[in-house]
mmCIF file with all atom_site columns, C-alpha atoms in Angstrom:
data_model
loop_
_atom_site.group_PDB
_atom_site.id
_atom_site.type_symbol
_atom_site.label_atom_id
_atom_site.label_alt_id
_atom_site.label_comp_id
_atom_site.label_asym_id
_atom_site.label_entity_id
_atom_site.label_seq_id
_atom_site.pdbx_PDB_ins_code
_atom_site.Cartn_x
_atom_site.Cartn_y
_atom_site.Cartn_z
_atom_site.occupancy
_atom_site.B_iso_or_equiv
_atom_site.pdbx_formal_charge
_atom_site.auth_seq_id
_atom_site.auth_comp_id
_atom_site.auth_asym_id
_atom_site.auth_atom_id
_atom_site.pdbx_PDB_model_num
ATOM 1   C CA . MET K 1 1   ? 80.845  68.099  121.009 1.00 58.00 ? 8   MET K CA 1
ATOM 2   C CA . ASP K 1 2   ? 80.379  69.948  124.289 1.00 71.00 ? 9   ASP K CA 1
ATOM 3   C CA . ALA K 1 3   ? 81.728  73.432  124.981 1.00 68.00 ? 10  ALA K CA 1
ATOM 4   C CA . GLU K 1 4   ? 84.597  72.209  127.186 1.00 70.00 ? 11  GLU K CA 1
ATOM 5   C CA . ASN K 1 5   ? 85.915  69.789  124.541 1.00 74.00 ? 12  ASN K CA 1
ATOM 6   C CA . SER K 1 6   ? 85.482  72.450  121.879 1.00 88.00 ? 13  SER K CA 1
ATOM 7   C CA . PHE K 1 7   ? 87.494  74.955  123.961 1.00 85.00 ? 14  PHE K CA 1
ATOM 8   C CA . ASP K 1 8   ? 90.210  72.356  124.623 1.00 89.00 ? 15  ASP K CA 1
ATOM 9   C CA . GLU K 1 9   ? 90.453  71.586  120.908 1.00 91.00 ? 16  GLU K CA 1
ATOM 10  C CA . LYS K 1 10  ? 90.636  75.304  120.054 1.00 88.00 ? 17  LYS K CA 1
ATOM 11  C CA . THR K 1 11  ? 93.372  75.816  122.652 1.00 87.00 ? 18  THR K CA 1
ATOM 12  C CA . MET K 1 12  ? 95.406  72.904  121.282 1.00 92.00 ? 19  MET K CA 1
ATOM 13  C CA . ILE K 1 13  ? 95.068  74.130  117.690 1.00 92.00 ? 20  ILE K CA 1
ATOM 14  C CA . ASP K 1 14  ? 95.953  77.714  118.666 1.00 84.00 ? 21  ASP K CA 1
ATOM 15  C CA . ASN K 1 15  ? 99.004  76.582  120.658 1.00 87.00 ? 22  ASN K CA 1
ATOM 16  C CA . ASN K 1 16  ? 100.262 74.509  117.717 1.00 89.00 ? 23  ASN K CA 1
ATOM 17  C CA . LEU K 1 17  ? 99.747  77.418  115.326 1.00 86.00 ? 24  LEU K CA 1
ATOM 18  C CA . SER K 1 18  ? 101.629 79.771  117.678 1.00 84.00 ? 25  SER K CA 1
ATOM 19  C CA . ASN K 1 19  ? 104.670 77.485  117.533 1.00 86.00 ? 26  ASN K CA 1
ATOM 20  C CA . ARG K 1 20  ? 104.935 77.198  113.739 1.00 83.00 ? 27  ARG K CA 1
ATOM 21  C CA . TYR K 1 21  ? 107.633 78.914  111.691 1.00 83.00 ? 28  TYR K CA 1
ATOM 22  C CA . ILE K 1 22  ? 106.604 82.269  110.263 1.00 80.00 ? 29  ILE K CA 1
ATOM 23  C CA . ASP K 1 23  ? 108.340 84.640  107.894 1.00 82.00 ? 30  ASP K CA 1
ATOM 24  C CA . LEU K 1 24  ? 108.905 87.990  109.555 1.00 84.00 ? 31  LEU K CA 1
ATOM 25  C CA . ASP K 1 25  ? 107.581 91.154  107.993 1.00 90.00 ? 32  ASP K CA 1
ATOM 26  C CA . PRO K 1 26  ? 110.582 92.913  106.441 1.00 88.00 ? 33  PRO K CA 1
ATOM 27  C CA . ASN K 1 27  ? 109.138 96.306  107.440 1.00 92.00 ? 34  ASN K CA 1
ATOM 28  C CA . GLY K 1 28  ? 109.261 95.506  111.144 1.00 91.00 ? 35  GLY K CA 1
ATOM 29  C CA . TYR K 1 29  ? 107.274 94.221  114.070 1.00 91.00 ? 36  TYR K CA 1
ATOM 30  C CA . PHE K 1 30  ? 104.946 95.545  116.767 1.00 96.00 ? 37  PHE K CA 1
ATOM 31  C CA . ILE K 1 31  ? 104.989 95.297  120.538 1.00 95.00 ? 38  ILE K CA 1
ATOM 32  C CA . ILE K 1 32  ? 101.560 95.761  122.104 1.00 98.00 ? 39  ILE K CA 1
ATOM 33  C CA . LYS K 1 33  ? 101.072 96.945  125.670 1.00 98.00 ? 40  LYS K CA 1
ATOM 34  C CA . VAL K 1 34  ? 98.036  97.795  127.755 1.00 98.00 ? 41  VAL K CA 1
ATOM 35  C CA . ASP K 1 35  ? 98.423  100.778 130.068 1.00 98.00 ? 42  ASP K CA 1
ATOM 36  C CA . LEU K 1 36  ? 95.670  100.464 132.662 1.00 97.00 ? 43  LEU K CA 1
ATOM 37  C CA . GLU K 1 37  ? 96.613  103.765 134.337 1.00 97.00 ? 44  GLU K CA 1
ATOM 38  C CA . GLU K 1 38  ? 96.432  105.743 131.096 1.00 97.00 ? 45  GLU K CA 1
ATOM 39  C CA . ASN K 1 39  ? 93.531  103.549 129.899 1.00 98.00 ? 46  ASN K CA 1
ATOM 40  C CA . LYS K 1 40  ? 95.188  103.064 126.501 1.00 98.00 ? 47  LYS K CA 1
ATOM 41  C CA . ILE K 1 41  ? 96.487  100.371 124.212 1.00 99.00 ? 48  ILE K CA 1
ATOM 42  C CA . ILE K 1 42  ? 100.042 101.217 123.182 1.00 98.00 ? 49  ILE K CA 1
ATOM 43  C CA . LEU K 1 43  ? 101.366 99.887  119.901 1.00 98.00 ? 50  LEU K CA 1
ATOM 44  C CA . GLU K 1 44  ? 105.091 100.282 119.283 1.00 97.00 ? 51  GLU K CA 1
ATOM 45  C CA . HIS K 1 45  ? 106.616 99.588  115.872 1.00 96.00 ? 52  HIS K CA 1
ATOM 46  C CA . PHE K 1 46  ? 110.247 98.503  115.541 1.00 89.00 ? 53  PHE K CA 1
ATOM 47  C CA . LEU K 1 47  ? 112.323 98.296  112.387 1.00 85.00 ? 54  LEU K CA 1
ATOM 48  C CA . ASN K 1 48  ? 114.372 95.197  111.760 1.00 77.00 ? 55  ASN K CA 1
ATOM 49  C CA . ASN K 1 49  ? 116.786 93.663  109.359 1.00 78.00 ? 56  ASN K CA 1
ATOM 50  C CA . ILE K 1 50  ? 116.159 90.024  108.511 1.00 76.00 ? 57  ILE K CA 1
ATOM 51  C CA . ASN K 1 51  ? 119.000 87.601  107.801 1.00 82.00 ? 58  ASN K CA 1
ATOM 52  C CA . ASP K 1 52  ? 118.939 84.697  105.326 1.00 82.00 ? 59  ASP K CA 1
ATOM 53  C CA . ASP K 1 53  ? 117.662 82.361  108.072 1.00 82.00 ? 60  ASP K CA 1
ATOM 54  C CA . GLY K 1 54  ? 114.662 84.626  108.722 1.00 74.00 ? 61  GLY K CA 1
ATOM 55  C CA . TYR K 1 55  ? 115.870 86.039  112.054 1.00 77.00 ? 62  TYR K CA 1
ATOM 56  C CA . ALA K 1 56  ? 115.459 89.699  112.937 1.00 74.00 ? 63  ALA K CA 1
ATOM 57  C CA . LEU K 1 57  ? 118.818 91.389  113.470 1.00 78.00 ? 64  LEU K CA 1
ATOM 58  C CA . ASP K 1 58  ? 119.625 94.266  115.781 1.00 75.00 ? 65  ASP K CA 1
ATOM 59  C CA . PRO K 1 59  ? 120.582 97.170  113.485 1.00 73.00 ? 66  PRO K CA 1
ATOM 60  C CA . GLU K 1 60  ? 123.412 98.228  115.821 1.00 77.00 ? 67  GLU K CA 1
ATOM 61  C CA . THR K 1 61  ? 125.054 94.849  116.478 1.00 83.00 ? 68  THR K CA 1
ATOM 62  C CA . ASN K 1 62  ? 123.794 92.814  113.488 1.00 82.00 ? 69  ASN K CA 1
ATOM 63  C CA . GLU K 1 63  ? 123.105 89.984  115.970 1.00 83.00 ? 70  GLU K CA 1
ATOM 64  C CA . PRO K 1 64  ? 119.769 88.111  116.181 1.00 82.00 ? 71  PRO K CA 1
ATOM 65  C CA . ILE K 1 65  ? 117.300 89.845  118.483 1.00 76.00 ? 72  ILE K CA 1
ATOM 66  C CA . LYS K 1 66  ? 116.366 87.716  121.489 1.00 75.00 ? 73  LYS K CA 1
ATOM 67  C CA . CYS K 1 67  ? 112.847 87.733  122.889 1.00 68.00 ? 74  CYS K CA 1
ATOM 68  C CA . ASP K 1 68  ? 113.616 88.778  126.440 1.00 64.00 ? 75  ASP K CA 1
ATOM 69  C CA . SER K 1 69  ? 113.055 91.723  128.713 1.00 49.00 ? 76  SER K CA 1
ATOM 70  C CA . GLN K 1 70  ? 116.715 92.793  128.469 1.00 61.00 ? 77  GLN K CA 1
ATOM 71  C CA . ASN K 1 71  ? 116.204 94.052  124.923 1.00 58.00 ? 78  ASN K CA 1
ATOM 72  C CA . LYS K 1 72  ? 115.833 97.853  125.190 1.00 70.00 ? 79  LYS K CA 1
ATOM 73  C CA . ARG K 1 73  ? 115.404 98.945  121.582 1.00 74.00 ? 80  ARG K CA 1
ATOM 74  C CA . VAL K 1 74  ? 113.915 102.305 120.653 1.00 81.00 ? 81  VAL K CA 1
ATOM 75  C CA . SER K 1 75  ? 110.660 102.126 118.716 1.00 89.00 ? 82  SER K CA 1
ATOM 76  C CA . ASN K 1 76  ? 110.293 103.602 115.250 1.00 91.00 ? 83  ASN K CA 1
ATOM 77  C CA . GLU K 1 77  ? 106.658 104.690 115.789 1.00 95.00 ? 84  GLU K CA 1
ATOM 78  C CA . VAL K 1 78  ? 104.260 104.704 118.741 1.00 97.00 ? 85  VAL K CA 1
ATOM 79  C CA . PHE K 1 79  ? 100.485 104.607 118.428 1.00 98.00 ? 86  PHE K CA 1
ATOM 80  C CA . LYS K 1 80  ? 98.041  104.984 121.328 1.00 98.00 ? 87  LYS K CA 1
ATOM 81  C CA . GLY K 1 81  ? 94.327  104.353 121.313 1.00 98.00 ? 88  GLY K CA 1
ATOM 82  C CA . ILE K 1 82  ? 91.382  102.959 123.219 1.00 98.00 ? 89  ILE K CA 1
ATOM 83  C CA . SER K 1 83  ? 90.216  100.328 120.742 1.00 98.00 ? 90  SER K CA 1
ATOM 84  C CA . ALA K 1 84  ? 91.538  97.774  118.285 1.00 98.00 ? 91  ALA K CA 1
ATOM 85  C CA . LYS K 1 85  ? 89.586  99.453  115.508 1.00 98.00 ? 92  LYS K CA 1
ATOM 86  C CA . GLN K 1 86  ? 91.047  102.891 116.263 1.00 98.00 ? 93  GLN K CA 1
ATOM 87  C CA . LEU K 1 87  ? 94.620  101.559 116.213 1.00 98.00 ? 94  LEU K CA 1
ATOM 88  C CA . GLY K 1 88  ? 93.996  99.457  113.115 1.00 97.00 ? 95  GLY K CA 1
ATOM 89  C CA . ILE K 1 89  ? 92.715  102.509 111.239 1.00 96.00 ? 96  ILE K CA 1
ATOM 90  C CA . MET K 1 90  ? 95.700  104.576 112.422 1.00 96.00 ? 97  MET K CA 1
ATOM 91  C CA . ILE K 1 91  ? 98.087  102.005 110.970 1.00 95.00 ? 98  ILE K CA 1
ATOM 92  C CA . THR K 1 92  ? 96.280  101.230 107.738 1.00 93.00 ? 99  THR K CA 1
ATOM 93  C CA . GLU K 1 93  ? 95.306  104.802 106.866 1.00 95.00 ? 100 GLU K CA 1
ATOM 94  C CA . GLU K 1 94  ? 98.138  106.864 108.364 1.00 94.00 ? 101 GLU K CA 1
ATOM 95  C CA . ARG K 1 95  ? 101.146 104.511 108.089 1.00 93.00 ? 102 ARG K CA 1
ATOM 96  C CA . ASN K 1 96  ? 100.218 101.703 105.720 1.00 91.00 ? 103 ASN K CA 1
ATOM 97  C CA . ASP K 1 97  ? 103.906 101.120 104.952 1.00 95.00 ? 104 ASP K CA 1
ATOM 98  C CA . LEU K 1 98  ? 104.501 99.381  108.298 1.00 96.00 ? 105 LEU K CA 1
ATOM 99  C CA . ILE K 1 99  ? 102.830 96.070  107.370 1.00 96.00 ? 106 ILE K CA 1
ATOM 100 C CA . THR K 1 100 ? 103.617 94.206  104.151 1.00 95.00 ? 107 THR K CA 1
ATOM 101 C CA . ARG K 1 101 ? 102.310 90.714  104.909 1.00 94.00 ? 108 ARG K CA 1
ATOM 102 C CA . PHE K 1 102 ? 98.691  89.550  105.213 1.00 95.00 ? 109 PHE K CA 1
ATOM 103 C CA . ASP K 1 103 ? 99.565  87.134  108.019 1.00 94.00 ? 110 ASP K CA 1
ATOM 104 C CA . HIS K 1 104 ? 101.148 90.014  109.944 1.00 95.00 ? 111 HIS K CA 1
ATOM 105 C CA . ALA K 1 105 ? 98.005  92.135  109.519 1.00 96.00 ? 112 ALA K CA 1
ATOM 106 C CA . LEU K 1 106 ? 95.765  89.258  110.662 1.00 95.00 ? 113 LEU K CA 1
ATOM 107 C CA . TYR K 1 107 ? 97.991  88.576  113.662 1.00 95.00 ? 114 TYR K CA 1
ATOM 108 C CA . LEU K 1 108 ? 98.006  92.243  114.627 1.00 97.00 ? 115 LEU K CA 1
ATOM 109 C CA . GLY K 1 109 ? 94.209  92.431  114.398 1.00 97.00 ? 116 GLY K CA 1
ATOM 110 C CA . ARG K 1 110 ? 93.813  89.402  116.679 1.00 97.00 ? 117 ARG K CA 1
ATOM 111 C CA . GLU K 1 111 ? 96.283  90.769  119.202 1.00 98.00 ? 118 GLU K CA 1
ATOM 112 C CA . LEU K 1 112 ? 94.711  94.224  119.228 1.00 99.00 ? 119 LEU K CA 1
ATOM 113 C CA . GLN K 1 113 ? 91.305  92.644  119.932 1.00 98.00 ? 120 GLN K CA 1
ATOM 114 C CA . LYS K 1 114 ? 92.858  90.718  122.828 1.00 98.00 ? 121 LYS K CA 1
ATOM 115 C CA . ALA K 1 115 ? 94.495  93.896  124.131 1.00 99.00 ? 122 ALA K CA 1
ATOM 116 C CA . GLU K 1 116 ? 91.199  95.796  123.915 1.00 99.00 ? 123 GLU K CA 1
ATOM 117 C CA . GLU K 1 117 ? 89.409  93.104  125.907 1.00 98.00 ? 124 GLU K CA 1
ATOM 118 C CA . CYS K 1 118 ? 92.155  93.193  128.559 1.00 98.00 ? 125 CYS K CA 1
ATOM 119 C CA . LEU K 1 119 ? 91.949  96.985  128.724 1.00 98.00 ? 126 LEU K CA 1
ATOM 120 C CA . TYR K 1 120 ? 88.214  97.020  129.382 1.00 98.00 ? 127 TYR K CA 1
ATOM 121 C CA . LYS K 1 121 ? 88.264  94.056  131.770 1.00 98.00 ? 128 LYS K CA 1
ATOM 122 C CA . LYS K 1 122 ? 91.334  95.465  133.584 1.00 98.00 ? 129 LYS K CA 1
ATOM 123 C CA . LEU K 1 123 ? 93.291  92.251  132.958 1.00 97.00 ? 130 LEU K CA 1
ATOM 124 C CA . PRO K 1 124 ? 96.979  91.759  132.192 1.00 97.00 ? 131 PRO K CA 1
ATOM 125 C CA . TYR K 1 125 ? 97.725  91.449  128.486 1.00 98.00 ? 132 TYR K CA 1
ATOM 126 C CA . ILE K 1 126 ? 100.292 88.969  127.147 1.00 96.00 ? 133 ILE K CA 1
ATOM 127 C CA . GLN K 1 127 ? 101.194 89.183  123.470 1.00 95.00 ? 134 GLN K CA 1
ATOM 128 C CA . ASP K 1 128 ? 101.325 85.882  121.559 1.00 89.00 ? 135 ASP K CA 1
#
C-alpha cells in the first residue's frame, strides 16, 4: 500500500470514528484553543449535567447545549501551557478529578498534541 492510499484510509477511519456515539464524561468537557499572540495552548474546562439521553445540559436552562459559537458559557477551570505534555501533567497531577473516562483522556491527549503542532507551526487549530 502506498503512502497516499494509507493516508486516505486513515482519514476515512478517523472521520468515521469522529462521528460515532460517545458517552460524555460526567465531570465535564474541555475546549482547546491556540493563542498565537500569547504563544500558548489554552485549555478550558466546563462542567455539565448529562440527561438520560446522554446530552450535556446547560446548568442554567437545563436545555441541551448546542455546539455553536453563540454558546457563551463560563469555564470552570482554565489551564495555559506551551506543550501537550505540560497541560496533561497539569490536569492529571493538579486536577485529576476533571476526567473520569479513559476515552476522554485519550481524546484530550490527541487533541493537545494537535494543538501543540498548530502552535509551533503557526497554524489554525480546529478541535475534533
